Structures are given as C-alpha cells and as structure tokens.
Coordinates of C-alpha atoms in Angstrom, one line a residue:
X958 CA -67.4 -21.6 27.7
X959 CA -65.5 -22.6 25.1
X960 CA -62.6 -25.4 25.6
X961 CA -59.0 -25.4 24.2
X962 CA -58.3 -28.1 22.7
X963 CA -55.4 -30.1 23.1
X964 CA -53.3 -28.6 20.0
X965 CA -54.3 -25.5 20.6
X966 CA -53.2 -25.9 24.4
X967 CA -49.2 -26.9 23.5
X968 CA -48.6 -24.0 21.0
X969 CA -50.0 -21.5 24.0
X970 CA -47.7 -23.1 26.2
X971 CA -45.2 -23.1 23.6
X972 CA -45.8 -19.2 23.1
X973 CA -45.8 -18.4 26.5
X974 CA -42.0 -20.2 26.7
X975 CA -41.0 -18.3 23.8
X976 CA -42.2 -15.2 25.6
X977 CA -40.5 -15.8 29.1
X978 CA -37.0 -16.3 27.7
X979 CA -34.5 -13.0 27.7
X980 CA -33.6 -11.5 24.4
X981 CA -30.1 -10.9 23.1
X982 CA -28.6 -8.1 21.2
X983 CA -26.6 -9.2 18.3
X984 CA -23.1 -8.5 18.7
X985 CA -22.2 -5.1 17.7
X986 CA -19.3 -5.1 14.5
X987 CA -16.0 -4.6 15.6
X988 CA -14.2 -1.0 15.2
X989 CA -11.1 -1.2 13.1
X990 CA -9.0 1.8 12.1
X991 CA -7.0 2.6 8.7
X992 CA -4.8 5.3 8.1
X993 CA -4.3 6.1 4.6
X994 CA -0.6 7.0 3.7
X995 CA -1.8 10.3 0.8
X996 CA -4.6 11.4 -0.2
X997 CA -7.1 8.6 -2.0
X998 CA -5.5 7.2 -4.8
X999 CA -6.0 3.8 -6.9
X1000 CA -3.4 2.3 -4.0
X1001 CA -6.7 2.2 -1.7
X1002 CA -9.1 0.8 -4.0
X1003 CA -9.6 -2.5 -2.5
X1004 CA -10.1 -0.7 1.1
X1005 CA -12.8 1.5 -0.5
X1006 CA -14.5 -1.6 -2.8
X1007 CA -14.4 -3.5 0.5
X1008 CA -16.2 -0.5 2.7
X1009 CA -19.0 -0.1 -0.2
X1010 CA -19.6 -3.5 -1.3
X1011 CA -20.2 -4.8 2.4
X1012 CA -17.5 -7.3 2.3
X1013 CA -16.1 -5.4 6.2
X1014 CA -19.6 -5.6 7.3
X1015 CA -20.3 -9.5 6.2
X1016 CA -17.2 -10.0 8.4
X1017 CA -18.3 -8.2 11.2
X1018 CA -16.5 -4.8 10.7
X1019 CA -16.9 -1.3 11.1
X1020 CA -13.9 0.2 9.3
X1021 CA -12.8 3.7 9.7
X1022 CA -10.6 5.3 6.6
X1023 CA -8.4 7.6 8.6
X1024 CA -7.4 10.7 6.4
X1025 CA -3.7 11.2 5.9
X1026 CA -1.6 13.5 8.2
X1027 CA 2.1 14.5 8.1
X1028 CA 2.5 11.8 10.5
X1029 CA 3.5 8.4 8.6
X1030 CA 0.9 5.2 8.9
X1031 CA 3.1 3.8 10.1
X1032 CA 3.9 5.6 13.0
X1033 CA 0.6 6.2 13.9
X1034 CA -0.2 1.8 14.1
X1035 CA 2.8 1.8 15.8
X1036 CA 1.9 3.9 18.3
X1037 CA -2.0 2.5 18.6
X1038 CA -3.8 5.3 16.7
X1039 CA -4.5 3.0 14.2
X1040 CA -4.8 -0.6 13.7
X1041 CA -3.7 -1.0 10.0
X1042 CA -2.1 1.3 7.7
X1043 CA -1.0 1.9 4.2
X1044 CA 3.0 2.0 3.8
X1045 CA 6.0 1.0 1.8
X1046 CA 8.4 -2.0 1.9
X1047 CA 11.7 -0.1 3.0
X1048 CA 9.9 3.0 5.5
X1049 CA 8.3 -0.6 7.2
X1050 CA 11.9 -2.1 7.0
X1051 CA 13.5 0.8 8.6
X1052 CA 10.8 1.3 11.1
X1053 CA 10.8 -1.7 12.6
X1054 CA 14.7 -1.8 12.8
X1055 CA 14.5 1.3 15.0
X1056 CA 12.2 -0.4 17.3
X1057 CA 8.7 0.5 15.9
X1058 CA 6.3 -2.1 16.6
X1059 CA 4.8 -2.0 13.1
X1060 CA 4.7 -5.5 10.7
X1061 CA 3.5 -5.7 6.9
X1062 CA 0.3 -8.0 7.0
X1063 CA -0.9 -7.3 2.5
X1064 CA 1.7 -7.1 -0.4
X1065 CA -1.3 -4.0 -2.0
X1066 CA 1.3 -4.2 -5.3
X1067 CA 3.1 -7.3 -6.3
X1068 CA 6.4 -5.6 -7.7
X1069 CA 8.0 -2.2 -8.2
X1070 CA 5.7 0.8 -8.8
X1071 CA 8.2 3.4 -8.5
X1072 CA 10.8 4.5 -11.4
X1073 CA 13.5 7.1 -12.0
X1074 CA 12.5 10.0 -14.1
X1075 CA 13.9 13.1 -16.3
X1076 CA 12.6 15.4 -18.9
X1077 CA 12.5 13.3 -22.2
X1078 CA 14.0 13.7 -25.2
X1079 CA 17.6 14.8 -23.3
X1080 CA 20.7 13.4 -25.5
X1081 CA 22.5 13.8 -22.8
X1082 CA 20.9 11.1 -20.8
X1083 CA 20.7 7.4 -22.2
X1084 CA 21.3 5.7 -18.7
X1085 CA 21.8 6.2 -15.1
X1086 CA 25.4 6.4 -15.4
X1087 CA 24.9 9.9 -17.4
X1088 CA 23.4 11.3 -14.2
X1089 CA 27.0 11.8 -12.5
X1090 CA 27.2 15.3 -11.7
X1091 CA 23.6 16.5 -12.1
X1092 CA 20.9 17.6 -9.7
X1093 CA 18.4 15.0 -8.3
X1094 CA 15.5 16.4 -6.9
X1095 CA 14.7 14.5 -3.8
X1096 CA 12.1 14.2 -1.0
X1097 CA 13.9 13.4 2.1
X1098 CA 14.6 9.9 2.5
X1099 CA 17.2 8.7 4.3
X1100 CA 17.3 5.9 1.4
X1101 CA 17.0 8.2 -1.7
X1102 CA 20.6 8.6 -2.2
X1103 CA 21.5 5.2 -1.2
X1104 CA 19.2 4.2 -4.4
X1105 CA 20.7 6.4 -6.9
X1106 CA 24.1 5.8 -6.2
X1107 CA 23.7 2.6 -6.6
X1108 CA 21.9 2.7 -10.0
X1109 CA 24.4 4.9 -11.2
X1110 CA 27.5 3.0 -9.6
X1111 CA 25.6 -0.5 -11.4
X1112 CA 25.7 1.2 -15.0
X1113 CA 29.4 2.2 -14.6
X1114 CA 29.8 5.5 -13.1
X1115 CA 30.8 7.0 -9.7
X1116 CA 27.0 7.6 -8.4
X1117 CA 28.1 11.3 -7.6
X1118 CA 25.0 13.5 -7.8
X1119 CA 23.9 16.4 -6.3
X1120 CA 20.4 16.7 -4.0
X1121 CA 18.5 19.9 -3.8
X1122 CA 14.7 19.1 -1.4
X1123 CA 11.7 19.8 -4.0
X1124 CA 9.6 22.7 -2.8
X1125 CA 7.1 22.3 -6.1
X1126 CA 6.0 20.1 -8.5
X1127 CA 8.4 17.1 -9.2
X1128 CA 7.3 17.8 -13.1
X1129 CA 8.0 21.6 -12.7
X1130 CA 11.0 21.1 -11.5
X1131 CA 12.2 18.9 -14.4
X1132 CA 10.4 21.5 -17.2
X1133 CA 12.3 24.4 -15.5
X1134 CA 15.5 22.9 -15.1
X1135 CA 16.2 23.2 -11.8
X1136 CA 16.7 19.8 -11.2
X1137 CA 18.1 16.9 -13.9
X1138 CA 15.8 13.9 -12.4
X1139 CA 13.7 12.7 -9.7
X1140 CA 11.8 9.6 -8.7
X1141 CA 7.6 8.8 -9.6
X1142 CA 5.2 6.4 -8.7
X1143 CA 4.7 5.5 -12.6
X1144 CA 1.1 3.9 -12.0
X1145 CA -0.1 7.5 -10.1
X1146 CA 2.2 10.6 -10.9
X1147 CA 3.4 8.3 -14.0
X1148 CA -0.1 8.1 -15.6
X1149 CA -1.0 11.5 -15.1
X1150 CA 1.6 12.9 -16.6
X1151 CA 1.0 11.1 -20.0
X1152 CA -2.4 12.0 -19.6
X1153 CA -1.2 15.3 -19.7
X1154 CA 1.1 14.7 -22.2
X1155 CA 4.3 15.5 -20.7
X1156 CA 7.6 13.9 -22.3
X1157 CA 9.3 11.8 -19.6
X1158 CA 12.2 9.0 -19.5
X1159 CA 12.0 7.0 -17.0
X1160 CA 14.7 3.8 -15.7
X1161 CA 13.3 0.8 -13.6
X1162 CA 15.2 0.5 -10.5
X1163 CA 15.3 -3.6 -10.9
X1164 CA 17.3 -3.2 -14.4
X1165 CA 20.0 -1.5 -12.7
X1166 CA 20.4 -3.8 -9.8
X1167 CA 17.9 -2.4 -6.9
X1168 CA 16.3 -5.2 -5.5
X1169 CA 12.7 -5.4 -6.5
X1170 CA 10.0 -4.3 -3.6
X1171 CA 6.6 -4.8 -3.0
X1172 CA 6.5 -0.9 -3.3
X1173 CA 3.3 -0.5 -1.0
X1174 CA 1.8 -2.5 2.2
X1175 CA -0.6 -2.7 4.3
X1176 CA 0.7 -2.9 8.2
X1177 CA -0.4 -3.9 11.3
X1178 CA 1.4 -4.1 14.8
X1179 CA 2.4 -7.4 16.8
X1180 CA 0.3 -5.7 19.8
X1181 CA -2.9 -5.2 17.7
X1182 CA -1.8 -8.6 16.2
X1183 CA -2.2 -10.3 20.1
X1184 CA -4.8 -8.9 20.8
X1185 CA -7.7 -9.0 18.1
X1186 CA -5.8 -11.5 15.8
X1187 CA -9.1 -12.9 14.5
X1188 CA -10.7 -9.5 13.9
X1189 CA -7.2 -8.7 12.0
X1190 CA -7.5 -11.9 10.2
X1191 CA -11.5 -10.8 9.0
X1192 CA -10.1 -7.4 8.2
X1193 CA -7.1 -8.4 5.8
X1194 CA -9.9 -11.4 4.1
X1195 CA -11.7 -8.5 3.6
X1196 CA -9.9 -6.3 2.0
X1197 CA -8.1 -9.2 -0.2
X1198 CA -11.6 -9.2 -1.5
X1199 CA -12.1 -5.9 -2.5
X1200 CA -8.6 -5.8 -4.2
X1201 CA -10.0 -8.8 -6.2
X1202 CA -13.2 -7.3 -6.9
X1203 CA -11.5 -4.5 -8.1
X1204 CA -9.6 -6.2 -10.9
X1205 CA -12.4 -7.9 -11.5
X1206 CA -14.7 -5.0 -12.0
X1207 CA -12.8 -1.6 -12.4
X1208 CA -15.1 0.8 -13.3
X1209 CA -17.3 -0.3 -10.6
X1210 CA -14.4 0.1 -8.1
X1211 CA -13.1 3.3 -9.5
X1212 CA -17.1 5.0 -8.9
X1213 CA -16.9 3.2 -5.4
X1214 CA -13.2 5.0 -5.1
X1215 CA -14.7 8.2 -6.2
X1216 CA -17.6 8.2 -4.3
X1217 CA -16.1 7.5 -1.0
X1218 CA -13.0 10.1 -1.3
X1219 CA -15.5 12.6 -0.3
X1220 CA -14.4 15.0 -2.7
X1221 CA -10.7 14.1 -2.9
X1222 CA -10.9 12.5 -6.2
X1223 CA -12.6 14.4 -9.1
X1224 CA -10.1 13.1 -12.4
X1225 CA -12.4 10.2 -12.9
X1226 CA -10.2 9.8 -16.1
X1227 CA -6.7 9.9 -13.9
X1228 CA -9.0 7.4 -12.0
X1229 CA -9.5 4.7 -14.2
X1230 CA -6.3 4.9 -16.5
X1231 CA -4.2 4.5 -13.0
X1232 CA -6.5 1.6 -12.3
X1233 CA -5.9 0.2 -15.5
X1234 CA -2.2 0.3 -15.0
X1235 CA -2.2 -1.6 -12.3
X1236 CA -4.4 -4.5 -13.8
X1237 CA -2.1 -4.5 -17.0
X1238 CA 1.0 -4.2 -15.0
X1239 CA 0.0 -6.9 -12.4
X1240 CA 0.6 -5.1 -9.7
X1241 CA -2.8 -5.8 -8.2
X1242 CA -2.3 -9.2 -9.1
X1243 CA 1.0 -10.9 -9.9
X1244 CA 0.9 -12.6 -13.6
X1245 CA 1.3 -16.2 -11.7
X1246 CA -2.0 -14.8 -9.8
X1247 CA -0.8 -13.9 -6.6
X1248 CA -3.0 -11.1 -4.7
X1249 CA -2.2 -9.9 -1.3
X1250 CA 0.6 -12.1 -0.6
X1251 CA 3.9 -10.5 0.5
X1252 CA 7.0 -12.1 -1.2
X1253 CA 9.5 -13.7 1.8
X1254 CA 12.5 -13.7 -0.9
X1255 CA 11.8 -9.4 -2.3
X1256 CA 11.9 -8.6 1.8
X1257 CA 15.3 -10.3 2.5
X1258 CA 16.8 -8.7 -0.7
X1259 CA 15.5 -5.4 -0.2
X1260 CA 16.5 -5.6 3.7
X1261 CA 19.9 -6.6 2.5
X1262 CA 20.2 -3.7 0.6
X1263 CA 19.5 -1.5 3.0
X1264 CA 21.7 -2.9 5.8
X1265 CA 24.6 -2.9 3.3
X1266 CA 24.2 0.9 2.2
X1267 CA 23.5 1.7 6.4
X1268 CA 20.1 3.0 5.9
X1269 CA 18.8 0.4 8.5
X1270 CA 19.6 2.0 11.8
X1271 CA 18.5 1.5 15.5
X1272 CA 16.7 3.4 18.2
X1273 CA 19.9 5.5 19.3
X1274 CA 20.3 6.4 15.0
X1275 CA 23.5 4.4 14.8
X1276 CA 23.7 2.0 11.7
X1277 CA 22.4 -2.1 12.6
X1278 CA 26.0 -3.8 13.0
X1279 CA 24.0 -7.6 12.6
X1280 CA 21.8 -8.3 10.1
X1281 CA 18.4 -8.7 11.4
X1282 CA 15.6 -11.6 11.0
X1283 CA 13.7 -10.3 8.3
X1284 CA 10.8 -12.9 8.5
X1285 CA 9.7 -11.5 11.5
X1286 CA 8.9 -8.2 9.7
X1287 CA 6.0 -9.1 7.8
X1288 CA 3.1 -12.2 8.0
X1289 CA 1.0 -13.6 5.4
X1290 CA -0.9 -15.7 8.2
X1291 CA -3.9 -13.5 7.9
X1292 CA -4.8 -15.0 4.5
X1293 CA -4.5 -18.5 5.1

C-alpha cells in the first residue's frame, strides 16, 4: 500500500476544507427603471452608450428603458413606476410645486436647446416684437404663453398674440400659414429641418430676456432617493459615463443609439448631425467642461420666472403666493 506523504496529506486536507464550505451566489444586479420622455432621440444617447458599453452592468445594474407614454416621466417617478426619468427644467419646476415628489438628479444639456421659430425669409418679422397680433402655434403648456409674452414685451411690444393648439406638423403649419410661429428643439426638430432644407428664423429665448434653462433632466424622486441612494448614485455615475463616451466617440454612440431604439430610429443621418449639434453647441458638455452637473444659479432664475408670470401653482391649482426653496428641487450629490 502505497503511503501519502506528508505534502500530499495537507493539500487533501486542504481540498476537503475547500469542499465542505457552502457556496454563495453572487449578488444579482440591481433593477432600475427609466422612462424616456419621446421617442429615442440624441437626448438619450448617454443612457443607450451606457446600456451597450456595460458601463450599468460594471456598476451592478440592470437598467430598463421604459418606452414613452402620454403620461409625463415625470409623473410616472413620481408616482414609483419608475425610478429615473427624462424631463425638462420648468415641467420639474412646476411639478414639484404642486406637490409631486419628483427632483432633477443630471443637467442631460448644459444650456437652452429650445428656440422660437417662423417661416424664413418673412419681411415682416425681424424680432419678437413684430409677432404682436399673429398666431402662435402652441402645444399646451401652461408656460408657453408666459414665454412669448415676455419675449415680445422685452423687445418693445405688448406681447399680444393669438394661440391656436397644433394638430399637425409644427413645419406644416408654418408652410401653410395657418400659424405665424411656434417653438423647436433646434438640436432635434431644428436639425432636421435643415437637413430637409426648410427656410426657418429662429430667436434664442436668452437674447430676449428668458432665463436660460438646462432645457432637459434627468429626475429622480426623494423616496427612491431614501431608499436605494447608493444604487441611484451608481446609476447617475453611470450614465455621466456614457454621456462622455458619447462626445468622445459619436459615431460609435449614434450605432449604439440606433441599434438599441429597436426600430425607432432609422435617419442615421438625422442621427449623427443632431449628435453633432450637441457636441459643437456644448450642450453635452459645457465649453468650461461641465457634464452632468445641474447649474444651482439657471434653477433659481428660471423658478423666478415662473413664480413671477404665476405658472408655479400648488396642489389645489392656485398660483404659489411665497417663493419657494429652489435648492431643494434638484441634487448634484450623485456625482460627487
């Protein structure tokens, strides 16, 4: 019989430890929700980058994209059908004066994306004060006519318009003449119509007094906030990432965008000129380098605005008489 010897006796001791001790499962990634606020668009590239390029996974994160609905993102985080979602600067603003529990967590764009449009090549319009009288073609917000007033009112005329509700194309409208202006998202509807070659003249809001906004956000809620900060913290890290990637690398990001719209994106062209629009623009990324971060100063100047013109109202619909503590709308904790 043949003897162990004495090396050959620890590592079968050794072995048979190894053997005897329970196994663990690793940890399984945590679920987090997104609802989108359209369709996909260049506005989500740094949530699609992030999905494809693993950067949710490496943090332990199972992301879901939920599909837009007619219900706003907002509504739906505050509400707990979603944990993040894409929105604007004033619809968080007025949502969270009426009691929603909803908070901006990621500045997505840096500075204005949205401008006042008309056909081009009118003489009768050189500025917003020639608008007096005409027909704005509007979409519903309670803040829509607040905005144009003002414009008007900050060039030197009475800010007397009036407001039919679009039923087609904003463009369409403006070709057929059934309404005098409107309002765009210049690095989306903007681009694609020069890429279709359509004449348009277009104001920027911040030349004519509007406070400047960080146009879109992402948001969270203080309840999701409590309760899975750190996973909240991992998701917005994330997703900084893939915003960064994506100015970084945005043909790469635009295929990722493509590829993960499922369909929903086929003008690859539309694509990669918005994306390119919103490098050159720093939008994505402020000039001074700034990515993700929401600006403290553009949210107290746009909430002003709002509780001046009344748009800011509470649960009961009546106007805010006190003007609220705006730093308690938004965080930038999660990228520190």
């Amino acid at each position: 019989m043949l003897l162990l010897t004495r090396r050959q006796t620890i590592f079968a001791a050794i072995a048979a430890s190894l053997a005897s001790r329970p196994t663990f499962a690793q940890s399984a990634p945590a679920k987090v929700r997104i609802a989108l606020d359209w369709t996909p668009n260049t506005n989500h590239i740094g949530i699609y980058v992030a999905k494809a390029k693993g950067f949710y996974a490496d943090a332990g994160l199972d992301v879901e994209i939920l599909p837009f609905t007619d219900t706003s993102a907002g509504t739906l985080v505050s509400n707990g059908v979603a944990d993040f979602g894409i929105s604007s600067e004033i619809e968080t603003l007025t949502q969270r004066a009426g009691g929603g529990d909803v908070k901006m967590v990621y500045g997505v764009v840096q500075t204005e994306t949205a401008r006042l449009i008309f056909k081009g090549g009118r003489d009768d319009i050189k500025s917003p004060k020639d608008l007096d009288g005409k027909t704005y073609g509007g979409f519903g917000g309670t803040w829509e006519s607040a905005l144009i007033s003002a414009m008007i009112r900050n060039d030197g005329g009475k800010g007397d318009v009036k407001t039919v509700t679009l039923g087609t194309s904003a463009y369409e409208a403006l070709d057929n003449g059934s309404i005098d202006f409107t309002l765009e998202i210049y690095t989306w509807e903007g681009i694609a119509a020069e890429l279709e070659n359509r004449k348009i003249g277009r104001f920027h809001y911040s030349d004519y007094g509007i406070p400047d906004e960080q146009t879109t956000v992402i948001v969270s809620s203080d309840a999701y906030l409590s309760a899975s900060r750190e996973h909240a913290r991992a998701f917005i890290q994330a997703t900084r990432k893939g915003y960064a990637y994506s100015v970084d690398h945005p043909d790469e990001a635009c295929d990722l965008l493509i590829s993960g719209s499922n369909g929903a994106l086929m003008n690859t062209e539309l694509v990669k000129a918005s994306q390119k629009a919103l490098i050159e623009g720093h939008f994505l990324k402020s000039e001074a380098g700034v990515i993700g971060r929401l600006d403290p100063a553009k949210a107290e100047a746009l909430g002003g605005f709002l509780m001046e013109n009344g748009i800011l109202v509470d649960a009961n619909g009546a106007a805010l008489k006190e003007k609220p503590d705006f730093s308690t709308y938004y965080t930038n904790e999660l990228l520190d």
